[in-house]
Coordinates of C-alpha atoms in Angstrom, one line a residue:
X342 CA 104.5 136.9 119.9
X343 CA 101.7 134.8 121.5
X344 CA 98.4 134.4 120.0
X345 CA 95.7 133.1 122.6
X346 CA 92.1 132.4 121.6
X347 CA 89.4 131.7 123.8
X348 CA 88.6 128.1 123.8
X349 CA 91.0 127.7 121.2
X350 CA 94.4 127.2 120.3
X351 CA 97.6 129.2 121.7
X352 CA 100.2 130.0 119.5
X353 CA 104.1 131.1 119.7
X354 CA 105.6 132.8 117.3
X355 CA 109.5 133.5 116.7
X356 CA 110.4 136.3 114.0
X357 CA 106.8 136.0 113.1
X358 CA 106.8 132.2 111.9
X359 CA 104.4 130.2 114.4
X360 CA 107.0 127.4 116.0
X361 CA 104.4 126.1 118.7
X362 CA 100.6 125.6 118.9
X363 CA 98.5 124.1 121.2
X364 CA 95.5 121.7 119.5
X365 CA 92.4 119.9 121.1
X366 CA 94.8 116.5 121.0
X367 CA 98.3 118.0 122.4
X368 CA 100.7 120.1 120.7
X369 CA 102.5 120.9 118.0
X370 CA 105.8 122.7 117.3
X371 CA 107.3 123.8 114.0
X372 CA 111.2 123.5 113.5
X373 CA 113.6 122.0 115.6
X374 CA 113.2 120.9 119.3
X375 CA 116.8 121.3 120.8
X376 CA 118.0 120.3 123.9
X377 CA 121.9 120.6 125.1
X378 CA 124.1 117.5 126.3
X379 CA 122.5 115.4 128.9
X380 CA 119.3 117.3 129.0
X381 CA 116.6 114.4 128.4
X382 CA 113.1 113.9 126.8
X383 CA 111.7 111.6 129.0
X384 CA 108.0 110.2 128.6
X385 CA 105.6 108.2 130.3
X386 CA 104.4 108.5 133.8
X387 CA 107.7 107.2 135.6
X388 CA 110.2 108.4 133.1
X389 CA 110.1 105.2 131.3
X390 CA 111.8 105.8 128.2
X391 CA 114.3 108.8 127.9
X392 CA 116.5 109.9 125.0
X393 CA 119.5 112.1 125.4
X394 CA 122.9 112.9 124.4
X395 CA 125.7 113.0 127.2
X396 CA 128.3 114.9 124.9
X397 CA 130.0 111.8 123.6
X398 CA 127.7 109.5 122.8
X399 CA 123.7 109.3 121.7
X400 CA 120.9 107.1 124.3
X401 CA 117.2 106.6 123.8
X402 CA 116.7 104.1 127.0
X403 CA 113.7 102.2 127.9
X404 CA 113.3 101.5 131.5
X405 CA 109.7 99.4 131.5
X406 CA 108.7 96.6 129.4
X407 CA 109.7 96.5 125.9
X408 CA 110.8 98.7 123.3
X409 CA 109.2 98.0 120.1
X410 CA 110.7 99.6 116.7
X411 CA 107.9 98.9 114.3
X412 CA 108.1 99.2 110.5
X413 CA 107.4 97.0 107.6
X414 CA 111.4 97.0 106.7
X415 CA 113.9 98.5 109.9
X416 CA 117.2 99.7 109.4
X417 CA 120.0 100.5 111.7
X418 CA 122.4 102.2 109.4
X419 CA 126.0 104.5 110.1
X420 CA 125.9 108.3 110.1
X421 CA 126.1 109.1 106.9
X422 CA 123.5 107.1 105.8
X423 CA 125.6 105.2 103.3
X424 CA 125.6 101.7 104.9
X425 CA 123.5 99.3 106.3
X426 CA 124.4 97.4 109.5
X427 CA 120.8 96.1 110.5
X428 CA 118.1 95.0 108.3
X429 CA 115.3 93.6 109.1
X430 CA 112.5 92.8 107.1
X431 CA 108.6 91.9 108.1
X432 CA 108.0 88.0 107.2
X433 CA 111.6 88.0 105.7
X434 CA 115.0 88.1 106.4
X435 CA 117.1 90.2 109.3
X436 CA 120.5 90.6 107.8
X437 CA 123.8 91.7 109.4
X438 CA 126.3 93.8 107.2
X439 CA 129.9 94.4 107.6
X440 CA 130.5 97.7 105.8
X441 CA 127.9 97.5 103.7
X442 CA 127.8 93.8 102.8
X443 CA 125.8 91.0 103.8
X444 CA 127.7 88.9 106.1
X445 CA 124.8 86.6 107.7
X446 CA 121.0 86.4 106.6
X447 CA 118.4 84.4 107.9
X448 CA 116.2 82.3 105.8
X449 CA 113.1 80.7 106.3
X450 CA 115.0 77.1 107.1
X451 CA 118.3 78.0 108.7
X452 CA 120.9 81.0 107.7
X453 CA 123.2 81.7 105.2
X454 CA 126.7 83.4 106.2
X455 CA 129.2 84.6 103.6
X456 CA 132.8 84.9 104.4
X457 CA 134.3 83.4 107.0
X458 CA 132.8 82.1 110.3
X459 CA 135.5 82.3 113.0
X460 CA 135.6 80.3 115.9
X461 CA 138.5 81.0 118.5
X462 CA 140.6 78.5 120.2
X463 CA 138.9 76.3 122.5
X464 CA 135.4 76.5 120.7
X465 CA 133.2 74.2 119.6
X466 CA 130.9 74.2 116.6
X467 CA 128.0 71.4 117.7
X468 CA 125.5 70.0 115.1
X469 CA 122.5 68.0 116.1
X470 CA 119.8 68.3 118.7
X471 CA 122.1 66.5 121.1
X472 CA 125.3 67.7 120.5
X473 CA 125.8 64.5 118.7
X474 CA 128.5 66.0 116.2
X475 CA 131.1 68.5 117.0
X476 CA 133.9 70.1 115.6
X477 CA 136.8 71.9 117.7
X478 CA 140.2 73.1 117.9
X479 CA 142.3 72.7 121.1
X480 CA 145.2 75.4 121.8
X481 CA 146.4 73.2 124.9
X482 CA 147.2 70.1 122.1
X483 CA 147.0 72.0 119.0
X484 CA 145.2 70.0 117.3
X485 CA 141.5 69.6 115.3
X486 CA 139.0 67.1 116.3
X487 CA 135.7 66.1 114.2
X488 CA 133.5 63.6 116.7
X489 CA 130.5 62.1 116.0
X490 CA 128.6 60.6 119.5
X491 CA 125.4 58.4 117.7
X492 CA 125.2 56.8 114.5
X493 CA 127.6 56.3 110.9
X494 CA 129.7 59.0 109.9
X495 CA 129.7 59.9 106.4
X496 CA 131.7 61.7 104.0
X497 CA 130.3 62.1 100.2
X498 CA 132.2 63.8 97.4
X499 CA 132.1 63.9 93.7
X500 CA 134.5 61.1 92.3
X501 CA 137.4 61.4 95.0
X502 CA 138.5 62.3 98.6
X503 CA 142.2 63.8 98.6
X504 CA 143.8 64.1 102.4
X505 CA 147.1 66.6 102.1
X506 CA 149.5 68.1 104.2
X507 CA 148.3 71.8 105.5
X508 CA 150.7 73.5 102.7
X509 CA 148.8 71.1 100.0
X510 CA 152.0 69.7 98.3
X511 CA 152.2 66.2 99.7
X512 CA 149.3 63.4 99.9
X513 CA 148.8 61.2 102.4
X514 CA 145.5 59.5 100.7
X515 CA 143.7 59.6 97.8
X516 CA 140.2 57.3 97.8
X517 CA 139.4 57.2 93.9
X518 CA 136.0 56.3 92.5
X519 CA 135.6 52.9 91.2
X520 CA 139.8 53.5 91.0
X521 CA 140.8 52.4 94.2
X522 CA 142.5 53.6 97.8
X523 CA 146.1 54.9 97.2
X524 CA 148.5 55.5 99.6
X525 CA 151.2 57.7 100.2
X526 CA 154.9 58.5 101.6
X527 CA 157.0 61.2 101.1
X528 CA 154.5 61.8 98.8
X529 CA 155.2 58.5 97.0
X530 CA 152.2 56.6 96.5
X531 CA 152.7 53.0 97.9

């Protein structure tokens, strides 16, 4: 049924519950709005932001300017609802998950990461505003190579620095506090 007033509102009813209504501001609908794969809601004067749903997968594109997502705390979470992916929160942190956990956060001086951070072969982890340490593996030589361009190069520990074979059976060095440098062969010191 349709219910028109003069001056006034017009209404659409379904099974006699009003679904749509017209209002001095727009309109306003009651329900569901459904739409079938690839038919779009598009808004703005040139089309400039559309959302849709091709069959397989979900879009909401914005085609001028930016798209803001605004919100005191925003989320990007999976389907069900049950994990986070994306948090970010106003004058805090953003935070990437991996199933649910935190992996990397940002903090108001730098970022924290827990786990692992992989780098493949041929890349470079740099450290200074001019590149002035780096640390990388090559696959051509196989090898790992710690640089430092400028400057000393430290290397501060509790009471002693141990340098082992990869399997962590065999010294090659120890450097003891107030013990002494040892050496080693075959595991032997010397």
């Amino acid at each position: 049924a349709i219910r028109a007033s003069a001056n006034g509102a017009v209404e659409l009813y379904y099974d006699n519950t009003k679904r749509l209504e017209t209002k001095s501001d727009g309109a306003r609908f009651t329900g569901h709005l459904y739409a079938n794969d690839n038919e779009k809601i598009r808004l703005g004067t040139g089309h400039d932001l559309e959302i849709y749903h091709n069959g397989t997968h979900s879009f909401l594109t914005n085609a001028t300017g930016d798209l803001f997502i605004a919100g005191n705390s925003v989320k990007f979470v999976n389907a069900a609802v049950s994990n986070d992916m994306v948090t970010a929160t106003a004058g805090g942190a953003v935070t990437l998950h991996y199933n649910g956990g935190t992996k990397l956060a940002t903090l108001n001086d730098g970022v924290s990461v827990t786990g692992h951070v992989r780098l493949g072969d041929d890349s470079q982890l740099t450290v200074g505003a001019s590149n002035d340490c780096t640390l990388s593996h090559s696959s051509t030589y196989n090898n790992t190579l710690l640089y430092n361009g400028t400057g000393d190069f430290y290397i501060r520990t509790g009471t002693q620095i141990i340098f082992q074979n990869t399997a962590g059976n065999e010294n090659y060095a120890t450097f003891v506090e107030n013990q002494g440098v040892h050496l080693f062969y075959d595991n032997v010191k010397r």
